[in-house]
Short mmCIF file of C-alpha atoms in Angstrom, two decimals:
data_model
loop_
_atom_site.label_atom_id
_atom_site.label_comp_id
_atom_site.label_asym_id
_atom_site.label_seq_id
_atom_site.Cartn_x
_atom_site.Cartn_y
_atom_site.Cartn_z
CA MET A 1 79.14 104.47 70.36
CA ASP A 2 81.96 102.65 72.48
CA LYS A 3 82.83 99.41 70.33
CA ILE A 4 81.99 99.18 66.23
CA ALA A 5 81.39 95.30 65.43
CA ILE A 6 83.02 94.53 61.65
CA PRO A 7 80.94 92.39 59.17
CA VAL A 8 82.91 89.80 57.25
CA ARG A 9 83.06 90.49 53.65
CA THR A 10 82.53 87.24 51.59
CA GLU A 11 82.37 88.27 48.42
CA PRO A 12 85.08 90.53 46.13
CA LEU A 13 85.00 94.79 45.99
CA ALA A 14 84.05 96.24 43.37
CA GLY A 15 83.33 100.05 44.39
CA THR A 16 84.32 103.33 44.13
CA ILE A 17 85.16 106.60 46.54
CA ARG A 18 86.07 109.82 47.12
CA PRO A 19 87.34 110.03 50.41
CA PRO A 20 87.09 113.55 52.39
CA GLY A 21 89.97 116.62 51.57
CA SER A 22 93.94 115.70 52.52
CA LYS A 23 93.71 116.94 56.40
CA SER A 24 97.74 117.67 55.60
CA ILE A 25 97.11 119.87 52.93
CA THR A 26 93.70 121.54 54.70
CA ASN A 27 95.78 122.77 57.48
CA ARG A 28 98.65 123.86 55.61
CA ALA A 29 96.16 126.05 53.55
CA LEU A 30 94.45 127.52 56.41
CA ILE A 31 98.05 128.82 57.61
CA CYS A 32 98.63 130.07 54.38
CA ALA A 33 95.51 132.03 54.09
CA ALA A 34 95.55 132.94 57.64
CA LEU A 35 98.94 135.22 56.41
CA ALA A 36 98.14 136.21 53.15
CA ASP A 37 96.88 139.77 52.37
CA GLY A 38 92.94 139.33 50.82
CA ARG A 39 90.37 136.72 51.16
CA THR A 40 91.11 133.16 50.31
CA HIS A 41 88.49 130.58 48.71
CA LEU A 42 88.93 126.71 50.38
CA GLN A 43 87.46 124.17 48.65
CA GLY A 44 87.12 120.35 49.70
CA VAL A 45 87.94 121.19 53.24
CA LEU A 46 88.43 118.37 55.61
CA ASP A 47 85.77 118.54 58.65
CA SER A 48 87.14 116.61 61.44
CA ASP A 49 88.80 117.45 64.75
CA ASP A 50 91.39 118.48 63.42
CA THR A 51 90.82 121.04 60.93
CA ARG A 52 87.85 122.59 63.52
CA VAL A 53 90.70 123.03 65.75
CA MET A 54 92.57 124.56 63.23
CA ILE A 55 89.61 126.95 61.92
CA ALA A 56 88.52 127.93 65.62
CA ALA A 57 92.50 128.78 66.59
CA LEU A 58 92.36 131.29 63.85
CA GLY A 59 89.16 132.00 64.89
CA ASP A 60 90.42 132.91 68.52
CA LEU A 61 93.47 135.01 66.91
CA GLY A 62 91.09 137.67 65.51
CA LEU A 63 90.70 136.46 61.50
CA SER A 64 87.70 135.94 59.68
CA ILE A 65 86.62 132.58 58.54
CA ASP A 66 83.74 131.39 57.02
CA HIS A 67 83.01 127.92 56.91
CA ASN A 68 80.46 125.98 55.29
CA VAL A 69 80.53 122.24 56.56
CA GLN A 70 77.92 121.19 53.43
CA GLN A 71 79.59 122.57 50.78
CA ALA A 72 83.66 121.75 52.00
CA ALA A 73 84.42 125.24 51.62
CA VAL A 74 85.88 128.04 53.77
CA ASP A 75 86.67 131.61 53.43
CA VAL A 76 89.34 133.19 54.95
CA THR A 77 89.89 136.84 55.14
CA GLY A 78 93.96 136.66 55.62
CA CYS A 79 95.91 139.34 58.25
CA GLY A 80 98.10 140.19 55.97
CA GLY A 81 101.26 139.04 57.60
CA VAL A 82 99.77 141.17 61.12
CA LEU A 83 97.75 139.46 63.70
CA PRO A 84 94.72 141.84 64.72
CA VAL A 85 95.40 140.25 68.83
CA ASP A 86 98.41 140.48 70.80
CA ALA A 87 97.24 137.84 73.41
CA ALA A 88 95.40 134.21 72.70
CA GLU A 89 95.37 131.14 74.88
CA LEU A 90 94.75 128.72 72.43
CA PHE A 91 93.79 125.15 72.55
CA VAL A 92 94.70 122.11 70.22
CA ALA A 93 93.46 119.04 71.17
CA ASN A 94 95.81 116.58 69.70
CA SER A 95 96.53 117.98 66.81
CA GLY A 96 99.97 117.69 65.96
CA THR A 97 99.65 120.17 62.91
CA THR A 98 97.67 122.96 64.64
CA MET A 99 99.98 122.65 67.08
CA ARG A 100 103.31 122.79 65.17
CA PHE A 101 102.10 125.03 62.31
CA LEU A 102 100.88 127.62 65.44
CA THR A 103 104.12 127.60 67.35
CA ALA A 104 105.38 128.97 63.74
CA LEU A 105 102.58 131.29 62.67
CA LEU A 106 102.95 132.95 66.03
CA ALA A 107 106.85 133.30 66.66
CA LEU A 108 105.66 136.07 63.68
CA ALA A 109 103.19 138.18 65.57
CA LYS A 110 103.75 140.40 68.70
CA GLY A 111 102.20 139.28 71.91
CA ARG A 112 101.60 136.84 74.69
CA PHE A 113 99.97 133.84 73.24
CA ARG A 114 100.10 130.34 75.13
CA ILE A 115 99.03 127.37 72.86
CA ASP A 116 97.95 123.77 74.85
CA GLY A 117 96.21 120.47 74.04
CA VAL A 118 95.03 116.65 75.74
CA GLU A 119 97.34 114.88 77.87
CA ARG A 120 98.96 113.07 75.20
CA MET A 121 99.83 116.17 73.45
CA ARG A 122 101.82 117.23 76.28
CA GLN A 123 103.88 114.02 75.88
CA ARG A 124 104.65 114.73 71.91
CA PRO A 125 108.19 116.74 71.91
CA ILE A 126 108.16 120.26 70.30
CA GLY A 127 111.63 121.06 71.25
CA ASP A 128 113.20 120.92 67.81
CA LEU A 129 110.81 123.89 66.24
CA VAL A 130 110.98 125.60 69.63
CA ASP A 131 114.91 125.87 69.22
CA ALA A 132 115.05 126.73 65.57
CA LEU A 133 112.73 129.48 66.01
CA ASN A 134 114.67 130.74 68.77
CA SER A 135 117.22 131.01 67.08
CA ILE A 136 116.15 133.48 64.27
CA GLY A 137 114.02 135.34 67.03
CA ALA A 138 111.75 134.28 68.50
CA GLN A 139 110.71 134.06 72.92
CA ILE A 140 109.24 130.50 72.65
CA GLU A 141 109.15 127.99 76.15
CA CYS A 142 107.60 124.54 76.77
CA GLU A 143 106.13 124.51 79.97
CA SER A 144 106.30 120.30 80.05
CA PRO A 145 109.08 117.95 81.02
CA ASN A 146 110.79 116.97 77.85
CA GLN A 147 110.39 120.51 75.71
CA CYS A 148 106.65 119.54 75.71
CA PRO A 149 103.74 121.75 74.96
CA PRO A 150 101.93 124.12 75.97
CA VAL A 151 104.18 126.20 74.30
CA VAL A 152 104.35 130.06 75.55
CA LEU A 153 105.49 132.54 72.83
CA ASN A 154 106.43 136.10 73.96
CA ALA A 155 106.50 137.02 70.53
CA ARG A 156 108.17 139.89 68.57
CA GLY A 157 108.63 138.78 65.43
CA LEU A 158 111.37 136.24 63.55
CA SER A 159 114.67 138.14 62.05
CA GLY A 160 115.71 135.39 60.29
CA GLY A 161 118.94 134.15 59.89
CA GLU A 162 120.76 130.43 59.75
CA VAL A 163 119.03 127.84 62.02
CA SER A 164 119.22 123.99 62.13
CA ILE A 165 116.89 121.22 63.19
CA ARG A 166 116.45 118.15 63.23
CA GLY A 167 114.80 115.90 60.94
CA ASP A 168 114.05 112.67 62.15
CA VAL A 169 110.99 113.44 64.82
CA SER A 170 109.02 114.91 62.45
CA SER A 171 108.71 116.39 59.51
CA GLN A 172 105.81 118.96 61.08
CA PHE A 173 108.51 121.00 62.44
CA LEU A 174 110.73 121.47 59.11
CA SER A 175 107.24 122.63 57.71
CA GLY A 176 105.73 124.37 60.42
CA LEU A 177 109.43 126.97 60.08
CA LEU A 178 109.41 127.00 56.36
CA MET A 179 105.50 128.37 56.23
CA ALA A 180 106.63 131.33 59.13
CA ALA A 181 110.14 132.19 57.00
CA PRO A 182 109.11 134.19 54.41
CA LEU A 183 107.37 136.50 56.60
CA ALA A 184 110.79 137.24 58.37
CA ARG A 185 112.51 140.50 58.37
CA GLY A 186 115.64 138.85 57.11
CA ASP A 187 116.44 135.12 54.60
CA THR A 188 116.49 132.58 56.16
CA THR A 189 118.43 129.51 55.50
CA ILE A 190 117.84 126.00 56.95
CA ARG A 191 119.64 123.13 57.41
CA ILE A 192 118.36 119.69 58.40
CA ASP A 193 120.73 117.73 61.07
CA GLY A 194 120.55 114.16 59.99
CA GLU A 195 117.56 111.88 58.16
CA LEU A 196 114.59 113.99 57.05
CA VAL A 197 111.72 111.40 57.61
CA SER A 198 108.37 111.83 55.38
CA GLN A 199 109.46 113.55 53.09
CA PRO A 200 106.63 114.20 50.93
CA TYR A 201 105.09 115.91 53.11
CA VAL A 202 107.82 118.79 53.21
CA GLU A 203 107.26 118.94 49.55
CA MET A 204 103.70 119.15 50.38
CA THR A 205 104.48 122.24 52.30
CA LEU A 206 106.85 124.13 49.34
CA ARG A 207 104.02 123.50 46.90
CA VAL A 208 101.18 125.12 48.90
CA MET A 209 103.12 128.11 49.57
CA ARG A 210 103.95 128.04 45.81
CA SER A 211 100.27 128.24 45.28
CA PHE A 212 100.53 131.35 47.58
CA GLY A 213 102.89 132.72 46.17
CA VAL A 214 105.95 132.90 47.95
CA ALA A 215 108.51 130.82 47.64
CA ALA A 216 112.02 128.88 49.34
CA ASP A 217 114.49 127.23 47.41
CA ALA A 218 115.38 123.56 48.67
CA GLU A 219 118.89 121.56 47.76
CA GLY A 220 117.70 118.31 48.13
CA LEU A 221 115.78 118.36 51.02
CA GLN A 222 118.38 118.51 53.31
CA SER A 223 119.07 122.95 52.83
CA PHE A 224 116.57 125.76 52.28
CA HIS A 225 117.01 129.17 51.44
CA VAL A 226 113.52 130.92 52.27
CA PRO A 227 114.18 135.04 51.09
CA GLY A 228 112.38 137.46 53.87
CA ASN A 229 109.96 140.28 53.38
CA GLN A 230 107.79 137.83 50.95
CA ALA A 231 103.68 138.73 50.87
CA TYR A 232 101.29 136.11 50.74
CA GLN A 233 99.12 136.08 48.40
CA ALA A 234 94.85 134.75 48.53
CA CYS A 235 93.71 133.20 45.92
CA HIS A 236 90.99 130.08 45.39
CA TYR A 237 92.23 126.64 45.95
CA THR A 238 91.17 123.23 45.81
CA ILE A 239 92.54 120.42 48.45
CA GLU A 240 92.46 116.58 46.80
CA PRO A 241 91.29 114.10 48.99
CA ASP A 242 93.15 112.43 51.54
CA ALA A 243 95.17 110.02 50.75
CA SER A 244 96.21 108.69 53.97
CA ALA A 245 92.32 107.58 54.03
CA ALA A 246 92.39 106.28 50.76
CA SER A 247 95.18 103.50 52.30
CA TYR A 248 91.75 101.86 53.40
CA PHE A 249 90.10 101.34 50.62
CA TRP A 250 93.10 100.27 48.62
CA ALA A 251 94.01 97.61 51.32
CA ALA A 252 90.60 96.88 51.79
CA ALA A 253 90.41 95.42 47.71
CA ALA A 254 94.06 93.77 49.11
CA ILE A 255 92.40 92.05 51.68
CA VAL A 256 88.98 91.04 50.31
CA GLY A 257 90.01 90.99 46.62
CA GLY A 258 88.05 92.50 43.90
CA ARG A 259 88.76 96.26 42.40
CA VAL A 260 88.67 99.39 44.16
CA THR A 261 88.74 103.30 42.82
CA VAL A 262 89.44 106.11 44.51
CA GLU A 263 88.26 109.06 42.66
CA GLY A 264 90.53 112.43 43.09
CA LEU A 265 93.84 111.35 43.39
CA SER A 266 96.71 110.21 40.59
CA ARG A 267 100.27 109.34 40.13
CA ASP A 268 101.12 113.51 40.16
CA SER A 269 99.10 113.84 43.72
CA LEU A 270 100.29 116.00 46.09
CA GLN A 271 100.39 113.76 48.61
CA GLY A 272 103.15 110.98 49.16
CA ASP A 273 100.85 108.77 50.65
CA VAL A 274 99.75 107.69 46.88
CA ALA A 275 103.12 105.39 47.05
CA PHE A 276 101.45 103.25 49.44
CA CYS A 277 99.99 101.82 46.13
CA ASP A 278 103.77 100.90 45.25
CA CYS A 279 103.26 98.61 48.95
CA LEU A 280 100.26 96.70 47.44
CA GLU A 281 101.81 96.35 43.92
CA GLN A 282 104.72 94.96 45.44
CA MET A 283 103.06 92.33 47.37
CA GLY A 284 101.06 91.32 44.45
CA CYS A 285 97.97 93.42 43.70
CA GLN A 286 96.99 94.87 40.62
CA VAL A 287 97.37 99.14 39.77
CA ALA A 288 96.25 101.81 37.18
CA TYR A 289 96.46 104.88 37.57
CA GLY A 290 93.81 107.35 35.79
CA GLN A 291 93.80 111.14 34.96
CA ASP A 292 92.13 111.39 38.34
CA SER A 293 92.08 108.00 39.74
CA VAL A 294 94.14 105.49 41.30
CA THR A 295 92.09 101.43 41.17
CA VAL A 296 93.86 98.49 43.38
CA VAL A 297 93.22 95.05 41.80
CA GLY A 298 93.50 92.04 44.84
CA GLY A 299 95.52 89.49 44.18
CA PRO A 300 97.49 86.21 45.97
CA LEU A 301 99.56 88.11 48.14
CA ARG A 302 103.01 87.70 49.50
CA GLY A 303 104.82 89.52 52.06
CA ILE A 304 107.68 92.03 51.26
CA ASP A 305 110.87 94.44 53.28
CA VAL A 306 109.80 97.99 52.54
CA ASP A 307 111.23 101.16 53.74
CA MET A 308 108.16 103.45 54.82
CA ASN A 309 110.27 106.35 56.05
CA ALA A 310 107.97 108.62 52.92
CA ILE A 311 104.57 107.17 53.69
CA SER A 312 104.92 106.09 57.67
CA ASP A 313 101.15 107.02 58.13
CA THR A 314 100.10 103.65 56.11
CA VAL A 315 102.30 101.51 57.96
CA GLN A 316 98.87 100.85 59.86
CA THR A 317 97.21 99.96 57.36
CA LEU A 318 100.41 97.90 55.32
CA ALA A 319 100.28 95.59 58.39
CA ALA A 320 96.96 94.93 58.52
CA VAL A 321 97.10 93.45 54.81
CA ALA A 322 100.37 91.59 55.83
CA LEU A 323 98.24 89.37 58.33
CA PHE A 324 96.91 87.99 54.80
CA ALA A 325 99.90 87.53 53.18
CA ASP A 326 101.98 84.54 52.30
CA GLY A 327 105.29 84.91 54.31
CA PRO A 328 106.49 87.90 56.86
CA THR A 329 106.93 91.91 55.85
CA ARG A 330 109.31 93.87 56.98
CA VAL A 331 108.79 97.60 57.53
CA ARG A 332 111.69 99.84 57.99
CA GLY A 333 112.60 103.44 58.77
CA VAL A 334 110.07 104.74 60.70
CA ALA A 335 110.94 104.82 64.48
CA HIS A 336 109.67 108.22 64.20
CA ASN A 337 106.06 106.75 64.89
CA ARG A 338 106.61 105.97 68.31
CA TYR A 339 106.29 110.02 68.50
CA LYS A 340 102.53 110.25 67.03
CA GLU A 341 99.34 110.21 68.53
CA THR A 342 100.39 106.96 70.03
CA ASP A 343 103.33 104.85 69.68
CA ARG A 344 102.64 103.43 66.08
CA ILE A 345 105.01 100.67 66.48
CA GLY A 346 104.63 98.87 69.79
CA ASP A 347 101.06 99.30 70.73
CA LEU A 348 100.69 97.97 66.84
CA ALA A 349 102.23 95.18 67.66
CA THR A 350 100.45 94.59 70.67
CA GLU A 351 97.20 94.90 68.50
CA LEU A 352 98.31 92.55 65.71
CA ARG A 353 99.37 89.69 68.56
CA LYS A 354 95.78 90.03 69.53
CA VAL A 355 94.26 89.05 67.07
CA GLY A 356 96.79 85.93 66.42
CA ALA A 357 99.67 87.37 64.34
CA ALA A 358 103.77 86.91 65.30
CA VAL A 359 105.33 90.41 66.04
CA GLU A 360 108.89 91.38 66.35
CA GLU A 361 109.68 95.09 67.39
CA HIS A 362 112.86 96.86 66.36
CA LYS A 363 113.61 99.78 66.79
CA ASP A 364 112.45 101.38 63.60
CA GLY A 365 109.47 99.47 62.99
CA LEU A 366 108.41 95.68 62.72
CA THR A 367 108.19 92.27 61.33
CA ILE A 368 104.93 90.43 61.34
CA VAL A 369 104.87 87.13 60.73
CA PRO A 370 101.19 85.86 59.83
CA GLN A 371 99.41 82.91 61.34
CA PRO A 372 96.20 81.62 61.96
CA LEU A 373 93.60 84.52 62.75
CA GLN A 374 91.33 84.95 66.08
CA ALA A 375 88.34 87.17 66.93
CA ALA A 376 89.43 90.39 68.96
CA GLU A 377 88.55 93.74 70.73
CA ILE A 378 90.94 96.23 69.13
CA ASN A 379 92.03 98.92 71.45
CA THR A 380 93.21 102.62 69.64
CA TYR A 381 94.66 104.14 71.56
CA HIS A 382 92.78 107.59 70.55
CA ASP A 383 94.78 107.08 67.22
CA HIS A 384 92.22 107.19 64.22
CA ARG A 385 94.84 105.44 62.11
CA MET A 386 94.45 102.41 64.11
CA ALA A 387 91.15 102.12 64.43
CA MET A 388 90.54 102.73 60.54
CA SER A 389 93.89 100.33 59.31
CA LEU A 390 93.26 97.70 61.87
CA ALA A 391 88.97 97.68 61.47
CA LEU A 392 89.64 96.30 57.82
CA ILE A 393 91.08 92.67 59.38
CA GLY A 394 87.50 92.32 60.51
CA LEU A 395 86.25 92.41 56.10
CA ARG A 396 87.94 88.85 56.43
CA VAL A 397 88.24 87.38 60.38
CA PRO A 398 84.52 87.83 62.16
CA GLY A 399 85.07 89.23 65.16
CA ILE A 400 86.34 91.85 65.15
CA VAL A 401 85.33 94.52 67.78
CA ILE A 402 86.70 98.42 67.09
CA LEU A 403 86.99 99.93 70.58
CA ASN A 404 86.29 103.96 70.23
CA PRO A 405 85.20 103.91 67.15
CA ALA A 406 84.96 107.77 67.60
CA CYS A 407 88.67 108.66 67.77
CA THR A 408 88.02 108.38 63.59
CA GLU A 409 86.81 112.10 64.48
CA LYS A 410 90.17 113.02 64.11
CA THR A 411 90.44 113.16 60.25
CA TYR A 412 87.98 111.04 59.14
CA PRO A 413 84.67 111.47 60.65
CA GLU A 414 82.20 109.26 58.05
CA TYR A 415 85.13 106.36 57.75
CA PHE A 416 82.92 103.51 59.10
CA ALA A 417 80.07 104.48 57.11
CA ASP A 418 82.52 105.12 53.91
CA LEU A 419 83.42 100.92 54.43
CA PHE A 420 80.57 99.68 54.72
CA ARG A 421 78.83 101.34 52.33
CA LEU A 422 81.60 100.41 49.70
CA CYS A 423 81.54 96.59 51.36
CA GLY A 424 77.90 96.73 50.60
CA ASN A 425 76.15 97.22 53.76
CA VAL A 426 73.63 99.21 53.41
CA GLN A 427 72.09 98.93 57.15
CA PRO A 428 73.70 101.59 59.65
CA PRO A 429 77.02 99.84 61.53
CA PRO A 430 76.58 97.49 64.13
CA THR A 431 77.01 99.17 67.17
CA CYS A 432 78.27 97.39 70.65
CA GLY A 433 77.75 99.03 74.14
#
């Protein structure tokens, strides 16, 4: 499909949905399972472009992996920290987690490895992680300008030691470093320079690591001490539904009205993006937390001023909701969003203006002023979140068409089918071109 037209929903929503497994947890669990001693069973695994490239790369590194897509399960026979190969060429498409986590994992190995991706990946900086790993014994070089991939490793293991890493570009750098550090020959102390973005994702990493039997001591998420010579242990691990994906369905309730319940998540979820519901509550929705569900009930919406640093993957979702609010919405604290799959500030502003909104860009975010909305074709910039979030506008505004809807394969291949099913459209999604 070149395009997909979004049908307007004229009645309030009343539905329940369970999104697929979390991409962020899936790829962290795959790394931990690969390094573990023994056979790990992962349940609730997301099947998407990002997780497929991670699974394929681990297979190219000689690991035994059995992926049952129908059962959302993966069995991984870990290497006990010693990879069975000493050379590999890996391709990770545009998966930032795969690029960054594999770079850290391969620094533990011995041999020569190269990791590459699509053209956009060659524009996404990785130098902060490379410099940090090199300071504790790695030998890694970036082949593209501005310290971007491809990366080449002449791996010899990690010695451990003291290291500093910037926190304001991507928390995935720190997460990759944290997952590798337990297998260094000595203890590692990691200090964060400046503000740490997306802190809940670092907390997620630490919790996944603990489930696999390794530990790191965190002091206010600004300093970490990781004992060396630890061993990851195989286990049975269940992956919860993706909270970032859930944000689209909660937002649908806010935009259309009615009630939407997402199953499999709670206030105590491993994923910080559940806090997106706090934003909706501030805007006028009602939110009810169950033991294994979160329900949003739409209401009259008002604009808010919100720091979304901790939940930056949901900025585009909130932007779609903000178009239907009374008054402007100011999003702050997400300067790092410019370095994602696309510029999620500048490109988002461009598409919001197409549908009629007044948008002011800031260094750390944007201000959205609702105006009368109009039909438009939405460019997605090969960014799955641009497609999924801005499709929600079409639930209220006739004539919204999403270009390249297949980009949602990155994290949620069945997104449009699930969205239309929730909205009561039993026919296949309308397509164009």
